[in-house]
CSV table of C-alpha atoms in Angstrom, one decimal:
chain,number,residue,atom,x,y,z
A,1,MET,CA,-53.2,128.1,28.6
A,2,SER,CA,-50.3,125.7,29.0
A,3,ALA,CA,-48.8,123.8,26.0
A,4,ILE,CA,-49.8,120.5,27.5
A,5,GLY,CA,-53.4,121.6,27.8
A,6,ALA,CA,-53.4,122.5,24.1
A,7,LEU,CA,-52.4,119.0,23.0
A,8,PRO,CA,-55.2,117.2,21.2
A,9,ARG,CA,-57.0,114.5,23.2
A,10,LEU,CA,-59.0,111.5,22.2
A,11,SER,CA,-62.6,111.6,23.4
A,12,ALA,CA,-63.4,109.0,26.1
A,13,GLY,CA,-65.9,107.6,23.7
A,14,VAL,CA,-63.2,106.4,21.3
A,15,PRO,CA,-62.6,102.7,22.1
A,16,LYS,CA,-59.1,101.6,22.9
A,17,VAL,CA,-59.4,98.5,20.8
A,18,VAL,CA,-61.5,97.9,17.7
A,19,LEU,CA,-62.2,94.3,16.8
A,20,PRO,CA,-63.8,92.9,13.7
A,21,THR,CA,-67.5,91.9,14.2
A,22,ASP,CA,-66.7,88.2,13.8
A,23,ARG,CA,-64.1,88.4,16.5
A,24,ILE,CA,-66.4,90.3,18.9
A,25,ARG,CA,-69.1,87.6,18.4
A,26,ALA,CA,-66.6,84.8,18.7
A,27,ASP,CA,-65.0,86.2,21.9
A,28,ALA,CA,-68.5,86.7,23.4
A,29,GLY,CA,-69.2,83.0,22.6
A,30,LEU,CA,-66.1,82.0,24.5
A,31,ALA,CA,-67.1,84.2,27.4
A,32,GLN,CA,-70.5,82.7,27.4
A,33,TYR,CA,-69.0,79.2,27.5
A,34,LEU,CA,-66.9,80.2,30.5
A,35,VAL,CA,-69.9,81.8,32.3
A,36,GLN,CA,-71.9,78.6,31.7
A,37,ALA,CA,-69.1,76.5,33.0
A,38,GLY,CA,-69.3,78.5,36.2
A,39,ALA,CA,-65.8,80.0,35.8
A,40,LEU,CA,-66.9,83.5,37.0
A,41,THR,CA,-68.3,84.5,40.3
A,42,ASP,CA,-70.1,87.7,41.3
A,43,ALA,CA,-66.9,89.0,42.8
A,44,ASP,CA,-65.0,88.7,39.5
A,45,ILE,CA,-67.2,91.2,37.7
A,46,PRO,CA,-65.9,94.8,37.8
A,47,GLU,CA,-68.1,97.8,37.8
A,48,THR,CA,-67.2,98.5,34.1
A,49,TRP,CA,-65.3,96.5,31.5
A,50,ASN,CA,-63.9,97.0,28.0
A,51,GLY,CA,-63.8,93.5,26.8
A,52,VAL,CA,-65.7,90.5,28.1
A,53,LEU,CA,-62.8,88.1,27.6
A,54,GLU,CA,-60.6,90.4,29.6
A,55,VAL,CA,-63.0,90.0,32.6
A,56,CYS,CA,-62.9,86.2,32.1
A,57,ALA,CA,-59.1,86.1,31.9
A,58,ARG,CA,-58.7,88.1,35.1
A,59,ALA,CA,-61.3,85.9,36.9
A,60,LEU,CA,-59.5,82.7,35.8
A,61,ASP,CA,-56.1,84.1,36.7
A,62,GLY,CA,-57.4,85.1,40.2
A,63,TRP,CA,-59.0,81.7,40.7
A,64,ALA,CA,-55.8,79.8,39.8
A,65,LYS,CA,-53.6,82.1,42.0
A,66,HIS,CA,-56.1,81.7,44.9
A,67,GLN,CA,-56.1,77.9,44.5
A,68,ILE,CA,-52.3,77.5,44.3
A,69,GLY,CA,-51.5,80.1,47.0
A,70,PRO,CA,-48.3,82.1,47.2
A,71,LEU,CA,-45.3,80.8,45.3
A,72,HIS,CA,-41.6,81.3,45.8
A,73,CYS,CA,-39.9,79.4,43.0
A,74,LEU,CA,-42.4,78.4,40.3
A,75,SER,CA,-44.5,80.6,38.0
A,76,PRO,CA,-47.0,78.4,36.2
A,77,VAL,CA,-48.9,79.9,33.3
A,78,PHE,CA,-52.3,78.5,32.2
A,79,VAL,CA,-53.1,79.1,28.5
A,80,LEU,CA,-56.6,78.9,27.0
A,81,GLU,CA,-56.0,79.1,23.3
A,82,VAL,CA,-58.6,79.2,20.4
A,83,ASN,CA,-58.0,78.4,16.8
A,84,GLU,CA,-58.7,82.0,15.7
A,85,THR,CA,-57.5,81.9,12.2
A,86,GLU,CA,-59.2,78.7,11.2
A,87,ASP,CA,-62.5,79.1,13.1
A,88,LEU,CA,-63.1,82.7,12.0
A,89,ARG,CA,-62.2,81.9,8.4
A,90,SER,CA,-64.8,79.1,8.3
A,91,SER,CA,-67.3,81.6,9.8
A,92,ARG,CA,-66.7,83.9,6.8
A,93,ARG,CA,-67.6,81.0,4.6
A,94,GLY,CA,-71.2,81.3,5.8
A,95,GLN,CA,-71.2,79.6,9.1
A,96,ALA,CA,-72.0,81.5,12.3
A,97,ALA,CA,-69.0,83.3,13.8
A,98,GLY,CA,-67.5,81.5,16.7
A,99,TYR,CA,-64.7,79.4,18.0
A,100,ARG,CA,-65.5,75.7,17.9
A,101,SER,CA,-63.0,74.5,20.5
A,102,ALA,CA,-60.2,75.8,22.7
A,103,LYS,CA,-57.0,74.2,23.8
A,104,LEU,CA,-55.8,74.3,27.3
A,105,CYS,CA,-52.3,73.7,28.6
A,106,TRP,CA,-50.0,74.9,31.3
A,107,ILE,CA,-46.4,75.8,31.3
A,108,GLU,CA,-43.7,77.3,33.5
A,109,ARG,CA,-43.1,80.9,32.6
A,110,GLN,CA,-39.4,80.8,33.5
A,111,GLU,CA,-37.9,77.4,34.2
A,112,ARG,CA,-34.9,77.9,36.5
A,113,GLN,CA,-32.2,75.9,38.1
A,114,TRP,CA,-32.6,75.2,41.9
A,115,VAL,CA,-29.8,73.7,43.8
A,116,VAL,CA,-31.4,71.1,46.1
A,117,GLY,CA,-28.4,68.8,46.7
A,118,PRO,CA,-27.2,70.2,50.1
A,119,GLY,CA,-30.8,70.3,51.4
A,120,LEU,CA,-31.4,66.7,50.5
A,121,GLU,CA,-28.0,65.6,51.8
A,122,ALA,CA,-28.9,67.3,55.2
A,123,LEU,CA,-32.0,65.1,55.3
A,124,GLU,CA,-30.0,62.0,54.5
A,125,ARG,CA,-27.5,62.9,57.2
A,126,ALA,CA,-30.4,63.3,59.7
A,127,CYS,CA,-31.8,59.9,58.8
A,128,ALA,CA,-30.5,57.5,56.2
A,129,GLY,CA,-33.0,57.2,53.3
A,130,LEU,CA,-34.9,60.4,54.1
A,131,GLY,CA,-33.3,62.6,51.4
A,132,ALA,CA,-33.9,59.8,48.8
A,133,ALA,CA,-37.5,59.5,50.0
A,134,VAL,CA,-38.2,63.2,49.7
A,135,LEU,CA,-36.6,63.3,46.2
A,136,ALA,CA,-38.7,60.3,45.2
A,137,VAL,CA,-41.9,62.2,46.2
A,138,LEU,CA,-40.9,65.1,44.1
A,139,GLU,CA,-40.2,62.8,41.1
A,140,ARG,CA,-43.6,61.1,41.5
A,141,ALA,CA,-45.4,64.5,41.5
A,142,HIS,CA,-44.5,64.8,37.8
A,143,LEU,CA,-48.2,64.5,37.0
A,144,ALA,CA,-48.8,67.8,38.6
A,145,TYR,CA,-45.6,69.6,37.6
A,146,PRO,CA,-42.8,67.8,35.9
A,147,LEU,CA,-39.4,68.4,37.4
A,148,PHE,CA,-36.0,67.7,35.8
A,149,THR,CA,-34.4,65.7,38.6
A,150,PRO,CA,-31.0,64.0,38.7
A,151,ASP,CA,-32.5,60.6,37.7
A,152,MET,CA,-34.3,62.3,34.8
A,153,ALA,CA,-30.9,63.8,33.8
A,154,ARG,CA,-29.5,60.2,33.7
A,155,SER,CA,-32.4,59.0,31.6
A,156,VAL,CA,-32.1,61.9,29.2
A,157,ALA,CA,-28.3,61.5,29.0
A,158,SER,CA,-28.8,57.8,28.0
A,159,TYR,CA,-31.3,58.9,25.3
A,160,LEU,CA,-29.4,61.9,24.0
A,161,TYR,CA,-25.8,60.8,24.1
A,162,TRP,CA,-25.5,57.1,24.7
A,163,TYR,CA,-27.9,55.5,22.2
A,164,GLY,CA,-30.2,54.4,25.0
A,165,GLU,CA,-27.4,52.5,26.8
A,166,ASP,CA,-26.3,52.9,30.4
A,167,ASP,CA,-23.0,54.5,29.5
A,168,GLU,CA,-21.2,56.1,26.6
A,169,GLY,CA,-19.3,53.0,25.4
A,170,MET,CA,-21.5,52.1,22.4
A,171,ALA,CA,-21.8,55.7,21.3
A,172,LEU,CA,-18.1,56.1,21.2
A,173,GLU,CA,-17.7,52.8,19.3
A,174,GLU,CA,-20.2,53.9,16.7
A,175,GLN,CA,-18.8,57.4,16.2
A,176,CYS,CA,-15.1,57.1,16.6
A,177,ASP,CA,-12.7,54.8,14.6
A,178,ASP,CA,-9.5,54.9,16.7
A,179,PRO,CA,-8.8,55.0,20.5
A,180,ASP,CA,-7.3,58.5,20.4
A,181,GLU,CA,-10.4,59.9,18.8
A,182,ARG,CA,-12.6,58.0,21.2
A,183,GLU,CA,-10.7,59.4,24.2
A,184,GLU,CA,-10.9,62.9,22.8
A,185,MET,CA,-14.6,62.6,22.4
A,186,ARG,CA,-15.0,61.1,25.9
A,187,GLN,CA,-13.3,64.2,27.3
A,188,GLN,CA,-15.9,66.4,25.7
A,189,MET,CA,-19.1,64.5,26.2
A,190,VAL,CA,-21.4,63.8,29.2
A,191,THR,CA,-20.1,60.5,30.5
A,192,ARG,CA,-21.5,58.1,33.1
A,193,GLU,CA,-18.5,58.9,35.3
A,194,LEU,CA,-19.4,62.6,35.1
A,195,LEU,CA,-23.0,61.8,36.2
A,196,GLU,CA,-21.9,59.4,39.0
A,197,SER,CA,-19.5,62.1,40.3
A,198,ALA,CA,-22.3,64.7,40.2
A,199,PHE,CA,-24.9,62.9,42.3
A,200,PRO,CA,-25.0,60.4,45.1
A,201,ALA,CA,-26.0,56.9,44.1
A,202,TRP,CA,-29.3,57.3,46.0
A,203,ALA,CA,-30.3,60.2,43.8
A,204,CYS,CA,-29.5,58.8,40.4
A,205,SER,CA,-29.8,55.1,40.0
A,206,PHE,CA,-27.8,53.2,37.4
A,207,GLY,CA,-28.5,49.6,36.6
A,208,ALA,CA,-30.1,47.6,39.4
A,209,ARG,CA,-33.3,48.9,41.1
A,210,PRO,CA,-32.5,50.5,44.5
A,211,PRO,CA,-33.4,48.3,47.5
A,212,LYS,CA,-36.8,48.9,49.1
A,213,ARG,CA,-36.5,51.9,51.3
A,214,PRO,CA,-38.5,52.6,54.5
A,215,THR,CA,-41.5,54.8,53.9
A,216,LEU,CA,-41.4,58.5,54.4
A,217,ARG,CA,-43.9,58.2,57.2
A,218,ALA,CA,-41.7,55.7,59.0
A,219,LEU,CA,-38.7,58.0,58.6
A,220,SER,CA,-40.4,61.2,59.6
A,221,SER,CA,-40.7,60.2,63.3
A,222,LYS,CA,-36.9,60.1,63.5
A,223,VAL,CA,-36.4,63.7,62.6
A,224,ALA,CA,-35.9,66.1,65.5
A,225,ASP,CA,-34.8,69.3,63.6
A,226,GLU,CA,-37.7,71.7,63.1
A,227,ARG,CA,-36.6,72.8,59.7
A,228,LEU,CA,-36.2,69.3,58.4
A,229,HIS,CA,-39.4,68.3,60.0
A,230,ALA,CA,-41.3,71.0,58.0
A,231,ILE,CA,-39.8,69.6,54.8
A,232,VAL,CA,-40.8,66.0,55.7
A,233,ASP,CA,-44.4,67.2,56.5
A,234,ASP,CA,-44.8,68.9,53.2
A,235,ALA,CA,-43.3,65.9,51.3
A,236,LEU,CA,-45.8,63.6,53.2
A,237,ALA,CA,-48.7,65.9,52.3
A,238,LEU,CA,-47.6,65.8,48.6
A,239,SER,CA,-47.2,62.1,48.6
A,240,ARG,CA,-50.8,61.7,50.0
A,241,LEU,CA,-52.3,63.6,47.1
A,242,HIS,CA,-54.1,61.4,44.6
A,243,LEU,CA,-52.8,62.6,41.2
A,244,LYS,CA,-54.4,61.0,38.2
A,245,ASP,CA,-52.8,60.5,34.9
A,246,GLU,CA,-55.6,62.3,32.9
A,247,PHE,CA,-53.7,65.3,31.5
A,248,ARG,CA,-50.7,63.5,30.1
A,249,PRO,CA,-49.8,64.7,26.6
A,250,ASP,CA,-49.9,62.3,23.7
A,251,LEU,CA,-46.1,62.6,23.3
A,252,ASP,CA,-46.2,63.4,19.6
A,253,GLY,CA,-43.0,65.4,20.0
A,254,GLU,CA,-40.3,66.0,22.6
A,255,PHE,CA,-41.6,67.0,26.1
A,256,VAL,CA,-40.3,70.4,27.0
A,257,ALA,CA,-42.7,71.7,29.7
A,258,TRP,CA,-40.4,71.2,32.7
A,259,GLY,CA,-41.4,73.1,35.8
A,260,ALA,CA,-37.8,73.4,37.2
A,261,VAL,CA,-34.4,72.0,37.0
A,262,LEU,CA,-33.2,70.4,40.3
A,263,SER,CA,-29.5,70.3,40.3
A,264,TRP,CA,-27.2,69.0,43.0
A,265,ARG,CA,-24.6,71.8,42.8
A,266,GLU,CA,-24.5,75.2,41.1
A,267,ASP,CA,-22.2,74.0,38.3
A,268,ASP,CA,-23.1,70.3,37.9
A,269,VAL,CA,-24.0,68.6,34.7
A,270,THR,CA,-27.8,68.8,35.0
A,271,VAL,CA,-28.2,72.1,33.3
A,272,ARG,CA,-26.0,71.1,30.4
A,273,ILE,CA,-28.1,68.0,29.8
A,274,TYR,CA,-31.3,70.0,30.1
A,275,ASP,CA,-30.1,72.6,27.6
A,276,ASP,CA,-29.1,69.9,25.2
A,277,LEU,CA,-32.5,68.3,25.5
A,278,LEU,CA,-34.3,71.6,24.8
A,279,ASN,CA,-32.1,72.3,21.9
A,280,THR,CA,-32.8,68.9,20.4
A,281,ALA,CA,-36.5,69.4,21.1
A,282,HIS,CA,-36.8,72.7,19.4
A,283,GLN,CA,-35.2,71.4,16.2
A,284,GLY,CA,-38.3,69.2,15.9
A,285,GLU,CA,-41.6,70.3,14.5
A,286,TYR,CA,-43.6,69.9,17.6
A,287,CYS,CA,-43.1,70.0,21.3
A,288,ASP,CA,-45.4,68.6,24.0
A,289,LEU,CA,-46.6,70.7,27.0
A,290,ILE,CA,-48.3,69.8,30.2
A,291,GLY,CA,-52.1,69.4,29.8
A,292,ASP,CA,-52.8,70.0,26.2
A,293,ILE,CA,-56.5,69.4,26.5
A,294,GLU,CA,-59.0,70.0,23.7
A,295,LEU,CA,-62.3,71.6,25.0
A,296,PRO,CA,-65.2,71.6,22.6
A,297,LEU,CA,-67.0,74.9,23.2
A,298,ASP,CA,-70.4,73.3,23.2
A,299,GLN,CA,-69.7,71.3,26.4
A,300,PRO,CA,-69.2,73.7,29.3
A,301,ALA,CA,-69.3,70.8,31.7
A,302,ARG,CA,-65.8,69.7,30.4
A,303,PHE,CA,-64.3,73.0,31.7
A,304,ALA,CA,-66.1,72.6,35.0
A,305,GLU,CA,-64.7,69.1,35.3
A,306,TRP,CA,-61.2,70.4,34.5
A,307,ARG,CA,-61.5,73.0,37.2
A,308,ALA,CA,-62.6,70.4,39.7
A,309,ALA,CA,-59.8,68.0,38.6
A,310,MET,CA,-57.2,70.8,38.9
A,311,ARG,CA,-57.8,71.4,42.6
A,312,THR,CA,-55.5,68.5,43.6
A,313,ARG,CA,-52.9,69.6,41.1
A,314,PHE,CA,-52.9,73.2,42.4
A,315,ARG,CA,-52.4,71.9,45.9
A,316,ALA,CA,-49.5,69.8,44.6
A,317,ILE,CA,-47.9,72.7,42.7
A,318,GLY,CA,-48.0,74.7,46.0
A,319,LEU,CA,-46.4,71.9,47.9
A,320,ILE,CA,-43.7,71.3,45.2
A,321,ASP,CA,-42.9,75.0,45.3
A,322,THR,CA,-42.6,75.0,49.1
A,323,LEU,CA,-40.3,72.0,49.0
A,324,ILE,CA,-38.0,73.4,46.3
A,325,HIS,CA,-37.8,76.7,48.2
A,326,ALA,CA,-37.0,75.0,51.5
A,327,LEU,CA,-34.4,72.7,50.0
A,328,SER,CA,-32.7,75.3,47.9
A,329,ALA,CA,-32.6,78.2,50.4
A,330,GLY,CA,-30.3,78.7,53.3
A,331,ASP,CA,-27.1,77.2,54.5
A,332,TRP,CA,-27.3,73.4,54.9
A,333,ARG,CA,-23.7,72.7,55.9
P,1,MET,CA,-98.4,50.5,21.2
P,2,SER,CA,-94.7,51.0,22.2
P,3,ILE,CA,-93.3,52.7,25.2
P,4,GLN,CA,-90.6,55.2,24.5
P,5,VAL,CA,-88.0,55.9,27.1
P,6,LYS,CA,-86.9,59.5,27.0
P,7,PRO,CA,-84.0,60.8,29.2
P,8,ILE,CA,-84.8,63.8,31.4
P,9,HIS,CA,-82.2,66.5,31.1
P,10,ARG,CA,-81.4,68.5,34.2
P,11,ARG,CA,-80.6,72.1,34.3
P,12,PHE,CA,-79.2,73.8,37.3
P,13,LEU,CA,-79.7,77.5,37.7
P,14,TYR,CA,-78.0,79.7,40.1
P,15,ASN,CA,-77.9,83.5,40.1
P,16,GLY,CA,-78.9,83.7,36.5
P,17,ILE,CA,-76.3,81.3,35.4
P,18,THR,CA,-76.9,77.8,34.0
P,19,LEU,CA,-74.4,75.4,35.7
P,20,PRO,CA,-73.6,72.3,33.7
P,21,ASP,CA,-75.1,69.1,34.8
P,22,VAL,CA,-72.8,66.5,36.3
P,23,PRO,CA,-74.4,63.2,35.3
P,24,GLY,CA,-74.6,60.5,38.0
P,25,LEU,CA,-74.8,63.0,40.9
P,26,GLU,CA,-77.8,63.8,43.0
P,27,PRO,CA,-78.9,67.5,42.9
P,28,LYS,CA,-77.5,68.0,46.4
P,29,ALA,CA,-74.1,66.5,45.4
P,30,VAL,CA,-74.1,68.8,42.3
P,31,ARG,CA,-74.8,71.8,44.6
P,32,ASP,CA,-71.9,70.8,46.9
P,33,LEU,CA,-69.6,70.3,43.9
P,34,TYR,CA,-70.2,73.8,42.7
P,35,GLY,CA,-69.9,75.0,46.3
P,36,ALA,CA,-66.1,74.9,45.7
P,37,GLN,CA,-66.6,77.8,43.3
P,38,TYR,CA,-69.6,79.5,45.0
P,39,PRO,CA,-69.2,78.9,48.7
P,40,GLU,CA,-72.6,80.4,49.4
P,41,LEU,CA,-74.1,77.4,47.6
P,42,PHE,CA,-73.4,75.1,50.5
P,43,SER,CA,-76.2,76.7,52.4
P,44,ALA,CA,-78.5,77.2,49.4
P,45,GLU,CA,-81.9,75.6,49.1
P,46,ILE,CA,-82.7,73.4,46.1
P,47,GLU,CA,-86.0,74.0,44.3
P,48,ALA,CA,-86.9,71.3,41.9
P,49,GLY,CA,-89.2,72.5,39.1
P,50,PRO,CA,-91.6,70.4,37.1
P,51,ILE,CA,-90.4,68.4,34.1
P,52,ARG,CA,-91.2,70.3,30.9
P,53,ASP,CA,-90.3,69.0,27.4
P,54,GLY,CA,-87.9,66.5,28.9
P,55,VAL,CA,-86.1,69.2,31.0
P,56,GLN,CA,-86.2,69.6,34.7
P,57,GLU,CA,-84.8,72.8,36.2
P,58,PHE,CA,-83.2,72.9,39.7
P,59,LEU,CA,-82.9,76.3,41.2
P,60,PHE,CA,-80.2,76.9,43.8
P,61,ARG,CA,-81.6,79.7,46.0
P,62,LYS,CA,-79.4,81.4,48.5
P,63,ALA,CA,-80.7,81.0,52.1
P,64,VAL,CA,-79.9,84.6,53.2
P,65,GLY,CA,-79.3,87.6,51.0
P,66,THR,CA,-77.3,90.7,51.8
P,67,LYS,CA,-77.4,94.1,50.4
P,68,GLY,CA,-73.8,93.8,49.0
P,69,ALA,CA,-74.6,90.4,47.4
P,70,ALA,CA,-77.6,91.8,45.7
P,71,ARG,CA,-75.5,94.6,44.2
P,72,ARG,CA,-73.0,92.0,43.0
P,73,SER,CA,-75.7,89.8,41.5
P,74,ARG,CA,-76.9,92.8,39.5
P,75,ARG,CA,-73.3,93.2,38.2
P,76,MET,CA,-73.2,89.5,37.1
P,77,ALA,CA,-76.6,89.8,35.5
P,78,ARG,CA,-75.4,92.9,33.6
P,79,PHE,CA,-72.2,91.1,32.5
P,80,VAL,CA,-74.2,88.0,31.3
P,81,ALA,CA,-76.6,90.2,29.4
P,82,ASP,CA,-73.7,92.0,27.7
P,83,VAL,CA,-72.0,88.7,26.8
P,84,GLU,CA,-75.3,87.3,25.3
P,85,ALA,CA,-76.0,90.5,23.4
P,86,GLN,CA,-72.5,90.5,21.8
P,87,ALA,CA,-72.8,86.8,21.0
P,88,GLN,CA,-76.0,87.6,19.1
P,89,GLY,CA,-74.3,90.4,17.2
P,90,GLN,CA,-75.3,93.4,19.2
P,91,TRP,CA,-72.0,95.4,19.6
P,92,PRO,CA,-71.0,97.7,22.4
P,93,GLN,CA,-72.3,101.2,22.0
P,94,GLY,CA,-70.3,103.2,19.4
P,95,GLN,CA,-68.2,100.2,18.3
P,96,GLY,CA,-70.6,98.7,15.9
P,97,HIS,CA,-69.7,100.8,12.9
P,98,LEU,CA,-66.0,100.7,13.7
P,99,ALA,CA,-66.1,96.9,14.1
P,100,GLU,CA,-68.0,96.5,10.8
P,101,ALA,CA,-65.6,98.9,9.0
P,102,SER,CA,-62.6,96.9,10.2
P,103,GLN,CA,-63.9,93.9,8.3
P,104,GLN,CA,-64.2,95.8,5.0
P,105,SER,CA,-61.5,94.6,2.5
P,106,ALA,CA,-60.3,98.2,1.9
P,107,THR,CA,-59.8,98.6,5.7
P,108,GLU,CA,-58.0,95.3,5.9
P,109,ARG,CA,-55.7,96.3,3.0
P,110,ALA,CA,-54.9,99.7,4.5
P,111,SER,CA,-54.4,98.2,7.9
P,112,ARG,CA,-52.0,95.6,6.5
P,113,ALA,CA,-50.1,98.3,4.6
P,114,TRP,CA,-49.7,100.4,7.8
P,115,GLY,CA,-48.6,97.3,9.7
P,116,GLU,CA,-45.9,96.5,7.1
P,117,PHE,CA,-44.8,100.1,7.1
P,118,ALA,CA,-44.5,100.2,10.9
P,119,ALA,CA,-42.7,96.8,10.9
P,120,ARG,CA,-40.1,97.9,8.3
P,121,LEU,CA,-39.6,101.2,10.1
P,122,LEU,CA,-38.9,99.3,13.3
P,123,VAL,CA,-36.5,96.9,11.6
P,124,ASN,CA,-34.6,99.7,10.0
P,125,ARG,CA,-34.4,101.5,13.3
P,126,THR,CA,-33.0,98.5,15.2
P,127,ASP,CA,-30.5,97.8,12.3
P,128,GLN,CA,-28.9,101.2,12.6
P,129,ALA,CA,-26.0,101.7,14.9
P,130,VAL,CA,-27.0,104.1,17.6
P,131,GLU,CA,-24.9,107.2,17.7
P,132,PRO,CA,-23.8,108.1,21.2
P,133,ARG,CA,-25.9,111.1,22.3
P,134,ILE,CA,-23.6,112.2,25.1
P,135,ALA,CA,-19.9,112.8,24.4
P,136,PRO,CA,-17.6,112.3,27.3
P,137,PRO,CA,-15.8,115.4,28.6
P,138,SER,CA,-12.3,115.9,27.3
P,139,ASP,CA,-10.7,115.5,30.7
P,140,SER,CA,-12.0,111.9,30.9
P,141,LEU,CA,-10.5,110.9,27.6
P,142,ALA,CA,-7.2,109.1,27.3
P,143,PRO,CA,-4.3,111.4,26.6
P,144,LEU,CA,-3.1,111.4,23.0
P,145,PRO,CA,0.2,109.6,22.3
């Protein structure tokens, strides 16, 4: 008999995970809620299963992936979270074991920098106003998946460094006593000049509102290049989606759930501003994420409504991903 | 004599599952809404049951059944039965006594102690400088001055 054969083995009857009775009952209650909400179909149920919540998680994951479609750049994560400690503790005080509510939010697993400047400039070269129009569509799609765009970088720079002003002048006045000190600080900080040199004026608007531009639809007919045309088609499809403002967080803290950082060049100032924002946000007690919805577990209809409402957002996430991928990949010179 | 107005609650049943009512929608519109999740519902028939105790049941019945679908339905029914049993405190076979034992205070204490022991062991291991396990051969070392 070989040595490996002689090693002790656990019987197949020994469970891989042992959960306390309260937890099993509460997990089953959550699974029941999801079944009642219509979150599982026949095809989601395997031949055998270890945990009922594992089956539900796999079903929801498959559903979200199927709805969104293949992704190149984004990796959204949907989180259904229960207040395990509090709800199970109260159940030990005599109430029936079970979670009372669940919290639902979605975040980007790994937010990354995507260099979209050359792609947008190619659109602008093909037809004046087209790059700006596509960027504006991406900015407006923030209800589906918030993107850190050049204009957002300008707005955050004003809030983080310039005391809410349009440039660094007042911040330098407040923080430095003499001109030399002011100049030294100006060299180190993010200035308006730095931002203006990083992005074209049509991508990052200071001061006056930009003049009314022709619509994307009007501009799309002027594009002959097939590659650019595909981008415009996707941007048009994204702009036609009716995204409602129903899952906006309450903004109790700093918003940190950015889906991606769209920079103009590889080494421009966008990532620096983004990093500073996140550092500031994580010093606070609380950060806001996308979604952040409270689901009372005695109302399965709420979850069904959420699933129905998410269909448009899933389509939007797919289109945003396609646009970022198209704009950031390849040689645009 | 006063007339009392009682709302009628609707219950939509499909394949052993109760689908939540969507107020304001006709049964056909409710069926079509859930059709996004269960495409076979689009061709399903709607059977409206009588009103009993203020509840009216609507059964979505698939128009055509297949052998594979029937097998899958059994799987769903088995899953729903398992979920309901666990929610009512009937544990999976062989796990009941283990699950109950895990809630005993003595088990909790022992488990916490093991957890702390393991955590400290891991912290100590990562704190230690790792000794190189393979020494380079002498001919690849720099010559002595």
